[in-house]
Amino acid sequence: LVCVLPSHFRADVWAGLRDVLSNRVLADGRRGLFHPDNLSFGQAVYLSQIYAAARQVAGVGSVNATVFQRQDIDDTQYLSDGFMQLARLEIPRLDNDANFPEHGVLRLTLFGGK
């Protein structure tokens, strides 16, 4: 859940979140959090890193994850632990590509704003 500040448009905040949590190089040259150059084998994914990236987006008032899990594994343990430890030959991935949902999906619910 993302609370959008009253002075910002939800669509703009959504686009900003999609960018900072992406696997792409952004227009300003920064890399999205899940860009392959930011990740390595066996690297843990911390929910705090996702929160920090989301808070960089103009208009974000607060962020609260309600689901944080591996693809197709319904386990709330990752959310309660605040991190997801991967095996030594696994690489974290969040492509958010509708054609390949098995490569990670980002779902955002925004409220507030304009």
PDB file of C-alpha atoms in Angstrom:
ATOM      1  CA  LEU A   1       0.000   0.000   0.000  1.00  0.00           C
ATOM      2  CA  VAL A   2       1.321   3.400  -0.969  1.00  0.00           C
ATOM      3  CA  CYS A   3      -0.073   6.605   0.478  1.00  0.00           C
ATOM      4  CA  VAL A   4       0.269   9.413  -2.060  1.00  0.00           C
ATOM      5  CA  LEU A   5       0.657  12.934  -0.727  1.00  0.00           C
ATOM      6  CA  PRO A   6      -2.330  15.216  -1.461  1.00  0.00           C
ATOM      7  CA  SER A   7      -0.314  17.484  -3.767  1.00  0.00           C
ATOM      8  CA  HIS A   8       0.701  14.669  -6.162  1.00  0.00           C
ATOM      9  CA  PHE A   9      -1.070  12.654  -8.832  1.00  0.00           C
ATOM     10  CA  ARG A  10      -1.351   8.922  -8.225  1.00  0.00           C
ATOM     11  CA  ALA A  11      -0.442   8.188 -11.857  1.00  0.00           C
ATOM     12  CA  ASP A  12       2.832  10.114 -11.516  1.00  0.00           C
ATOM     13  CA  VAL A  13       3.723   8.351  -8.285  1.00  0.00           C
ATOM     14  CA  TRP A  14       2.840   4.975  -9.800  1.00  0.00           C
ATOM     15  CA  ALA A  15       5.135   5.657 -12.772  1.00  0.00           C
ATOM     16  CA  GLY A  16       7.945   6.713 -10.442  1.00  0.00           C
ATOM     17  CA  LEU A  17       7.566   3.586  -8.312  1.00  0.00           C
ATOM     18  CA  ARG A  18       7.497   1.385 -11.384  1.00  0.00           C
ATOM     19  CA  ASP A  19      10.793   2.978 -12.475  1.00  0.00           C
ATOM     20  CA  VAL A  20      12.741   2.821  -9.197  1.00  0.00           C
ATOM     21  CA  LEU A  21      11.650  -0.784  -8.591  1.00  0.00           C
ATOM     22  CA  SER A  22      12.393  -1.868 -12.165  1.00  0.00           C
ATOM     23  CA  ASN A  23      15.199  -3.804 -13.805  1.00  0.00           C
ATOM     24  CA  ARG A  24      15.993  -0.963 -16.245  1.00  0.00           C
ATOM     25  CA  VAL A  25      18.347   1.971 -16.566  1.00  0.00           C
ATOM     26  CA  LEU A  26      16.278   5.066 -15.850  1.00  0.00           C
ATOM     27  CA  ALA A  27      16.147   8.250 -17.924  1.00  0.00           C
ATOM     28  CA  ASP A  28      18.511  10.021 -15.506  1.00  0.00           C
ATOM     29  CA  GLY A  29      21.088   7.203 -15.724  1.00  0.00           C
ATOM     30  CA  ARG A  30      20.272   5.574 -12.393  1.00  0.00           C
ATOM     31  CA  ARG A  31      19.475   1.887 -12.299  1.00  0.00           C
ATOM     32  CA  GLY A  32      16.226   0.482 -10.975  1.00  0.00           C
ATOM     33  CA  LEU A  33      16.560  -1.529  -7.761  1.00  0.00           C
ATOM     34  CA  PHE A  34      16.226  -4.832  -9.628  1.00  0.00           C
ATOM     35  CA  HIS A  35      18.636  -3.973 -12.457  1.00  0.00           C
ATOM     36  CA  PRO A  36      20.899  -7.012 -13.072  1.00  0.00           C
ATOM     37  CA  ASP A  37      24.042  -4.984 -12.258  1.00  0.00           C
ATOM     38  CA  ASN A  38      22.673  -4.367  -8.750  1.00  0.00           C
ATOM     39  CA  LEU A  39      22.201  -8.073  -8.016  1.00  0.00           C
ATOM     40  CA  SER A  40      24.374 -11.129  -7.529  1.00  0.00           C
ATOM     41  CA  PHE A  41      24.081 -14.835  -6.800  1.00  0.00           C
ATOM     42  CA  GLY A  42      22.728 -15.726  -3.381  1.00  0.00           C
ATOM     43  CA  GLN A  43      21.991 -12.112  -2.520  1.00  0.00           C
ATOM     44  CA  ALA A  44      19.217 -11.544  -0.012  1.00  0.00           C
ATOM     45  CA  VAL A  45      16.400  -9.175  -0.914  1.00  0.00           C
ATOM     46  CA  TYR A  46      15.561  -6.856   1.960  1.00  0.00           C
ATOM     47  CA  LEU A  47      12.175  -5.253   2.284  1.00  0.00           C
ATOM     48  CA  SER A  48      13.902  -2.189   3.747  1.00  0.00           C
ATOM     49  CA  GLN A  49      15.707  -1.636   0.414  1.00  0.00           C
ATOM     50  CA  ILE A  50      12.372  -1.677  -1.384  1.00  0.00           C
ATOM     51  CA  TYR A  51      10.929   0.788   1.130  1.00  0.00           C
ATOM     52  CA  ALA A  52      13.964   3.068   0.741  1.00  0.00           C
ATOM     53  CA  ALA A  53      13.724   3.016  -3.062  1.00  0.00           C
ATOM     54  CA  ALA A  54       9.993   3.734  -2.932  1.00  0.00           C
ATOM     55  CA  ARG A  55      10.489   6.648  -0.536  1.00  0.00           C
ATOM     56  CA  GLN A  56      12.778   8.303  -3.136  1.00  0.00           C
ATOM     57  CA  VAL A  57       9.764   8.872  -5.377  1.00  0.00           C
ATOM     58  CA  ALA A  58       8.274  12.341  -5.136  1.00  0.00           C
ATOM     59  CA  GLY A  59       4.781  12.215  -3.684  1.00  0.00           C
ATOM     60  CA  VAL A  60       5.172   9.039  -1.643  1.00  0.00           C
ATOM     61  CA  GLY A  61       3.920   9.658   1.880  1.00  0.00           C
ATOM     62  CA  SER A  62       4.258   6.131   3.208  1.00  0.00           C
ATOM     63  CA  VAL A  63       4.742   2.552   2.021  1.00  0.00           C
ATOM     64  CA  ASN A  64       3.523  -0.658   3.638  1.00  0.00           C
ATOM     65  CA  ALA A  65       4.095  -4.027   1.996  1.00  0.00           C
ATOM     66  CA  THR A  66       1.247  -6.483   2.436  1.00  0.00           C
ATOM     67  CA  VAL A  67       2.782  -9.260   0.309  1.00  0.00           C
ATOM     68  CA  PHE A  68       6.495 -10.057  -0.052  1.00  0.00           C
ATOM     69  CA  GLN A  69       7.125 -13.559  -1.325  1.00  0.00           C
ATOM     70  CA  ARG A  70       8.654 -15.790  -3.953  1.00  0.00           C
ATOM     71  CA  GLN A  71       6.722 -16.310  -7.154  1.00  0.00           C
ATOM     72  CA  ASP A  72       3.845 -18.785  -6.689  1.00  0.00           C
ATOM     73  CA  ILE A  73       4.779 -19.569  -3.072  1.00  0.00           C
ATOM     74  CA  ASP A  74       2.204 -18.354  -0.575  1.00  0.00           C
ATOM     75  CA  ASP A  75       4.414 -17.840   2.482  1.00  0.00           C
ATOM     76  CA  THR A  76       4.089 -14.897   4.865  1.00  0.00           C
ATOM     77  CA  GLN A  77       7.427 -15.674   6.527  1.00  0.00           C
ATOM     78  CA  TYR A  78       9.373 -13.404   4.136  1.00  0.00           C
ATOM     79  CA  LEU A  79       7.115 -10.480   4.972  1.00  0.00           C
ATOM     80  CA  SER A  80       7.415 -11.015   8.713  1.00  0.00           C
ATOM     81  CA  ASP A  81      11.214 -11.534   8.490  1.00  0.00           C
ATOM     82  CA  GLY A  82      11.666  -8.505   6.254  1.00  0.00           C
ATOM     83  CA  PHE A  83      14.010 -10.294   3.900  1.00  0.00           C
ATOM     84  CA  MET A  84      14.198 -13.138   1.421  1.00  0.00           C
ATOM     85  CA  GLN A  85      17.415 -15.172   1.474  1.00  0.00           C
ATOM     86  CA  LEU A  86      18.206 -16.836  -1.832  1.00  0.00           C
ATOM     87  CA  ALA A  87      20.249 -19.975  -2.438  1.00  0.00           C
ATOM     88  CA  ARG A  88      23.829 -19.500  -3.618  1.00  0.00           C
ATOM     89  CA  LEU A  89      22.925 -20.119  -7.281  1.00  0.00           C
ATOM     90  CA  GLU A  90      19.790 -17.946  -7.323  1.00  0.00           C
ATOM     91  CA  ILE A  91      19.609 -14.324  -8.442  1.00  0.00           C
ATOM     92  CA  PRO A  92      16.765 -12.039  -7.349  1.00  0.00           C
ATOM     93  CA  ARG A  93      14.596 -10.934 -10.251  1.00  0.00           C
ATOM     94  CA  LEU A  94      11.666  -8.572 -10.717  1.00  0.00           C
ATOM     95  CA  ASP A  95      11.030  -7.949 -14.415  1.00  0.00           C
ATOM     96  CA  ASN A  96       7.363  -7.009 -14.006  1.00  0.00           C
ATOM     97  CA  ASP A  97       6.709  -8.093 -17.598  1.00  0.00           C
ATOM     98  CA  ALA A  98       3.109  -9.164 -18.299  1.00  0.00           C
ATOM     99  CA  ASN A  99       4.394 -11.567 -20.980  1.00  0.00           C
ATOM    100  CA  PHE A 100       6.676 -13.323 -18.468  1.00  0.00           C
ATOM    101  CA  PRO A 101       5.043 -13.177 -15.018  1.00  0.00           C
ATOM    102  CA  GLU A 102       7.308 -16.004 -13.866  1.00  0.00           C
ATOM    103  CA  HIS A 103      10.151 -13.426 -13.859  1.00  0.00           C
ATOM    104  CA  GLY A 104       8.592 -11.472 -11.013  1.00  0.00           C
ATOM    105  CA  VAL A 105       5.503  -9.302 -10.641  1.00  0.00           C
ATOM    106  CA  LEU A 106       5.091  -5.953  -8.923  1.00  0.00           C
ATOM    107  CA  ARG A 107       1.606  -5.080  -7.685  1.00  0.00           C
ATOM    108  CA  LEU A 108       0.972  -1.663  -6.211  1.00  0.00           C
ATOM    109  CA  THR A 109      -2.096  -0.246  -4.517  1.00  0.00           C
ATOM    110  CA  LEU A 110      -2.028   3.531  -4.245  1.00  0.00           C
ATOM    111  CA  PHE A 111      -4.450   5.724  -2.344  1.00  0.00           C
ATOM    112  CA  GLY A 112      -4.687   9.404  -1.585  1.00  0.00           C
ATOM    113  CA  GLY A 113      -3.235  12.069  -3.839  1.00  0.00           C
ATOM    114  CA  LYS A 114      -5.113  13.521  -6.752  1.00  0.00           C
TER     115      LYS A 114
END
